[in-house]
CSV table of C-alpha atoms in Angstrom, one decimal:
chain,number,residue,atom,x,y,z
A,172,ARG,CA,-158.6,11.1,59.1
A,173,PHE,CA,-155.7,10.1,61.4
A,174,SER,CA,-155.0,7.6,64.1
A,175,ASN,CA,-156.2,8.4,67.6
A,176,ASP,CA,-154.5,5.9,69.8
A,177,PRO,CA,-154.2,6.4,73.6
A,178,VAL,CA,-150.8,6.5,75.2
A,179,LEU,CA,-150.2,4.2,78.2
A,180,VAL,CA,-147.7,5.5,80.7
A,181,ASN,CA,-147.1,4.3,84.3
A,182,GLY,CA,-150.5,2.5,84.4
A,183,GLY,CA,-152.4,5.6,83.1
A,184,MET,CA,-154.2,6.1,79.8
A,185,TYR,CA,-153.8,9.5,78.2
A,186,TRP,CA,-154.6,11.3,75.0
A,187,ASP,CA,-151.6,12.6,73.1
A,188,VAL,CA,-153.3,16.0,72.6
A,189,LEU,CA,-150.3,17.7,71.1
A,190,ARG,CA,-149.9,15.0,68.4
A,191,LEU,CA,-153.6,15.2,67.7
A,192,PHE,CA,-153.5,19.0,67.5
A,193,HIS,CA,-150.6,18.6,65.0
A,194,GLU,CA,-152.8,16.2,62.9
A,195,ILE,CA,-155.7,18.7,63.1
A,196,LYS,CA,-153.4,21.5,61.8
A,197,GLN,CA,-152.1,19.2,59.0
A,198,GLY,CA,-155.7,18.5,57.9
A,199,ILE,CA,-156.4,22.3,57.9
A,200,LEU,CA,-153.3,22.9,55.9
A,201,LYS,CA,-154.1,20.2,53.3
A,202,CYS,CA,-157.6,21.6,52.9
A,203,ALA,CA,-156.3,25.2,52.6
A,204,ASN,CA,-153.7,24.1,50.0
A,205,SER,CA,-156.1,21.9,47.9
A,206,GLY,CA,-157.4,24.9,45.9
A,207,ASP,CA,-160.8,23.2,45.9
A,208,ARG,CA,-162.5,25.6,48.3
A,209,ASP,CA,-162.0,28.2,51.0
A,210,ILE,CA,-162.3,27.3,54.6
A,211,ASP,CA,-165.3,29.2,56.1
A,212,CYS,CA,-165.4,27.4,59.4
A,213,ILE,CA,-164.0,24.5,61.4
A,214,GLY,CA,-165.9,22.2,63.7
A,215,ILE,CA,-164.1,19.8,66.0
A,216,ASP,CA,-165.9,16.6,67.2
A,217,THR,CA,-164.3,14.4,69.9
A,218,TRP,CA,-165.3,12.0,72.6
A,219,GLY,CA,-167.6,13.6,75.1
A,220,VAL,CA,-166.4,13.4,78.6
A,221,ASP,CA,-162.7,14.2,78.6
A,222,PHE,CA,-161.2,17.6,79.3
A,223,ALA,CA,-158.1,19.7,79.7
A,224,LEU,CA,-157.5,21.9,82.7
A,225,ILE,CA,-156.0,25.3,81.9
A,226,ASP,CA,-154.2,27.7,84.2
A,227,LYS,CA,-154.4,31.5,84.3
A,228,ASP,CA,-151.7,31.8,81.7
A,229,GLY,CA,-153.5,29.5,79.2
A,230,ASN,CA,-151.2,26.5,79.8
A,231,LYS,CA,-152.6,23.0,80.1
A,232,VAL,CA,-152.3,21.6,83.7
A,233,GLY,CA,-151.4,17.9,83.8
A,234,ASN,CA,-152.2,15.4,81.1
A,235,THR,CA,-155.5,14.8,79.4
A,236,VAL,CA,-156.5,11.4,80.7
A,237,GLY,CA,-158.6,9.1,78.6
A,238,TYR,CA,-162.2,8.3,79.7
A,239,ARG,CA,-161.3,4.5,79.9
A,240,ASP,CA,-158.6,5.1,82.4
A,241,SER,CA,-159.1,3.2,85.7
A,242,ARG,CA,-158.6,6.3,87.9
A,243,THR,CA,-162.4,6.7,88.3
A,244,GLN,CA,-162.8,3.3,90.0
A,245,GLY,CA,-164.5,4.1,93.4
A,246,MET,CA,-165.1,7.7,92.6
A,247,ASP,CA,-168.9,7.2,92.7
A,248,ALA,CA,-168.5,6.4,96.4
A,249,GLU,CA,-166.4,9.5,96.9
A,250,LEU,CA,-168.8,11.7,95.0
A,251,SER,CA,-171.8,10.3,97.0
A,252,LYS,CA,-170.3,12.1,100.0
A,253,TYR,CA,-171.3,15.3,98.4
A,254,ILE,CA,-174.3,14.5,96.2
A,255,SER,CA,-176.4,11.3,96.1
A,256,GLU,CA,-176.6,9.3,92.9
A,257,ASP,CA,-180.3,9.9,92.7
A,258,ASP,CA,-179.9,13.7,93.1
A,259,LEU,CA,-177.1,13.7,90.5
A,260,TYR,CA,-179.3,11.9,88.0
A,261,GLY,CA,-182.3,14.2,88.8
A,262,ARG,CA,-180.2,17.3,88.3
A,263,THR,CA,-178.7,16.2,85.0
A,264,GLY,CA,-180.8,13.4,83.4
A,265,ILE,CA,-177.5,11.7,82.6
A,266,GLN,CA,-177.0,8.0,83.5
A,267,LYS,CA,-174.2,7.2,85.8
A,268,GLN,CA,-171.1,6.1,84.0
A,269,LEU,CA,-167.8,6.1,85.9
A,270,TYR,CA,-166.1,7.8,82.9
A,271,ASN,CA,-168.3,10.9,83.1
A,272,THR,CA,-166.5,14.1,83.7
A,273,ILE,CA,-167.8,14.6,87.2
A,274,TYR,CA,-166.2,11.3,88.3
A,275,GLN,CA,-163.0,12.1,86.5
A,276,LEU,CA,-162.9,15.4,88.4
A,277,MET,CA,-163.5,13.6,91.6
A,278,ALA,CA,-160.5,11.4,90.8
A,279,VAL,CA,-158.4,14.6,90.2
A,280,LYS,CA,-159.7,16.1,93.5
A,281,THR,CA,-158.9,12.9,95.4
A,282,LYS,CA,-155.6,11.9,93.8
A,283,GLN,CA,-154.1,15.1,92.4
A,284,PRO,CA,-155.7,18.1,94.1
A,285,GLU,CA,-152.7,20.3,93.1
A,286,LEU,CA,-153.9,20.2,89.5
A,287,LEU,CA,-157.3,21.8,90.5
A,288,GLU,CA,-155.4,24.4,92.6
A,289,LYS,CA,-153.4,25.4,89.5
A,290,ALA,CA,-156.4,25.3,87.1
A,291,GLU,CA,-158.5,28.3,86.3
A,292,THR,CA,-160.6,26.8,83.5
A,293,LEU,CA,-161.9,23.4,82.4
A,294,LEU,CA,-162.3,22.9,78.6
A,295,MET,CA,-163.9,19.9,77.2
A,296,THR,CA,-161.6,18.3,74.6
A,297,PRO,CA,-163.1,19.8,71.5
A,298,ASP,CA,-163.2,23.2,73.3
A,299,TYR,CA,-159.5,22.8,74.1
A,300,TYR,CA,-158.7,22.3,70.4
A,301,HIS,CA,-160.8,25.4,69.6
A,302,PHE,CA,-158.8,27.3,72.2
A,303,LEU,CA,-155.5,26.1,70.7
A,304,LEU,CA,-156.7,27.3,67.3
A,305,THR,CA,-158.2,30.6,68.3
A,306,GLY,CA,-156.9,31.5,71.8
A,307,LYS,CA,-160.5,31.9,73.0
A,308,LYS,CA,-161.8,29.9,75.9
A,309,ALA,CA,-165.4,28.9,75.4
A,310,ALA,CA,-167.7,26.0,76.4
A,311,GLU,CA,-170.0,24.6,73.7
A,312,TYR,CA,-173.2,23.6,75.3
A,313,THR,CA,-173.8,20.1,73.9
A,314,ILE,CA,-170.4,18.8,74.7
A,315,ALA,CA,-170.5,20.4,78.2
A,316,THR,CA,-173.7,18.5,79.0
A,317,THR,CA,-172.0,15.1,78.6
A,318,GLY,CA,-170.1,15.4,81.9
A,319,GLN,CA,-172.9,15.8,84.4
A,320,LEU,CA,-171.9,19.4,85.3
A,321,VAL,CA,-174.6,21.3,83.4
A,322,ASN,CA,-178.1,22.1,84.7
A,323,PRO,CA,-180.5,21.2,81.9
A,324,THR,CA,-183.1,23.6,83.3
A,325,THR,CA,-180.9,26.7,83.3
A,326,LYS,CA,-178.7,25.5,80.5
A,327,ASP,CA,-175.7,26.7,82.4
A,328,TRP,CA,-173.1,25.1,84.6
A,329,ASP,CA,-174.4,23.6,87.8
A,330,TYR,CA,-172.2,25.9,90.0
A,331,GLU,CA,-173.0,24.0,93.2
A,332,LYS,CA,-171.5,20.8,91.7
A,333,CYS,CA,-168.7,22.7,90.0
A,334,CYS,CA,-167.7,24.3,93.3
A,335,LEU,CA,-166.7,20.8,94.5
A,336,PHE,CA,-163.8,21.0,92.1
A,337,SER,CA,-162.7,24.7,92.8
A,338,SER,CA,-163.0,27.4,90.2
A,339,ALA,CA,-161.7,25.2,87.3
A,340,VAL,CA,-165.1,24.9,85.7
A,341,SER,CA,-165.6,28.2,84.0
A,342,ALA,CA,-165.2,29.5,80.5
């Protein structure tokens, strides 16, 4: 276990993903060096709705903003220009929370569109750490469903909603 404190900078709340990745690697190293057992697999569990944007070269675009950041205030009104709240709920079955990934992405689209222009892939936070460990981009279904971007009927991305935010939602 290790501390997971958000970093407050210029009015924004961010996750220190590089420090957290260092702590993950330290935990793996301690386990590997303990002599008690071999490591057969690693699972990473994090908060549900936060993400990293990745460019075509595998580099993170922008900072990983924490779900409690205020940037999503008013993003429900912005999103409703594209999809109604009732339709969004009907297509996901997920209750409206302004920290959901779809509202965070609307904040990026509204306030920092250049990040979406640079991004090729969206990785939910645990998927981002798996990517750092393995070099493979993949979306784990249950974490992906937390952000209101997955169609529960097809069990795939809801591409119509994802297209609102460019090609960044793919893995």
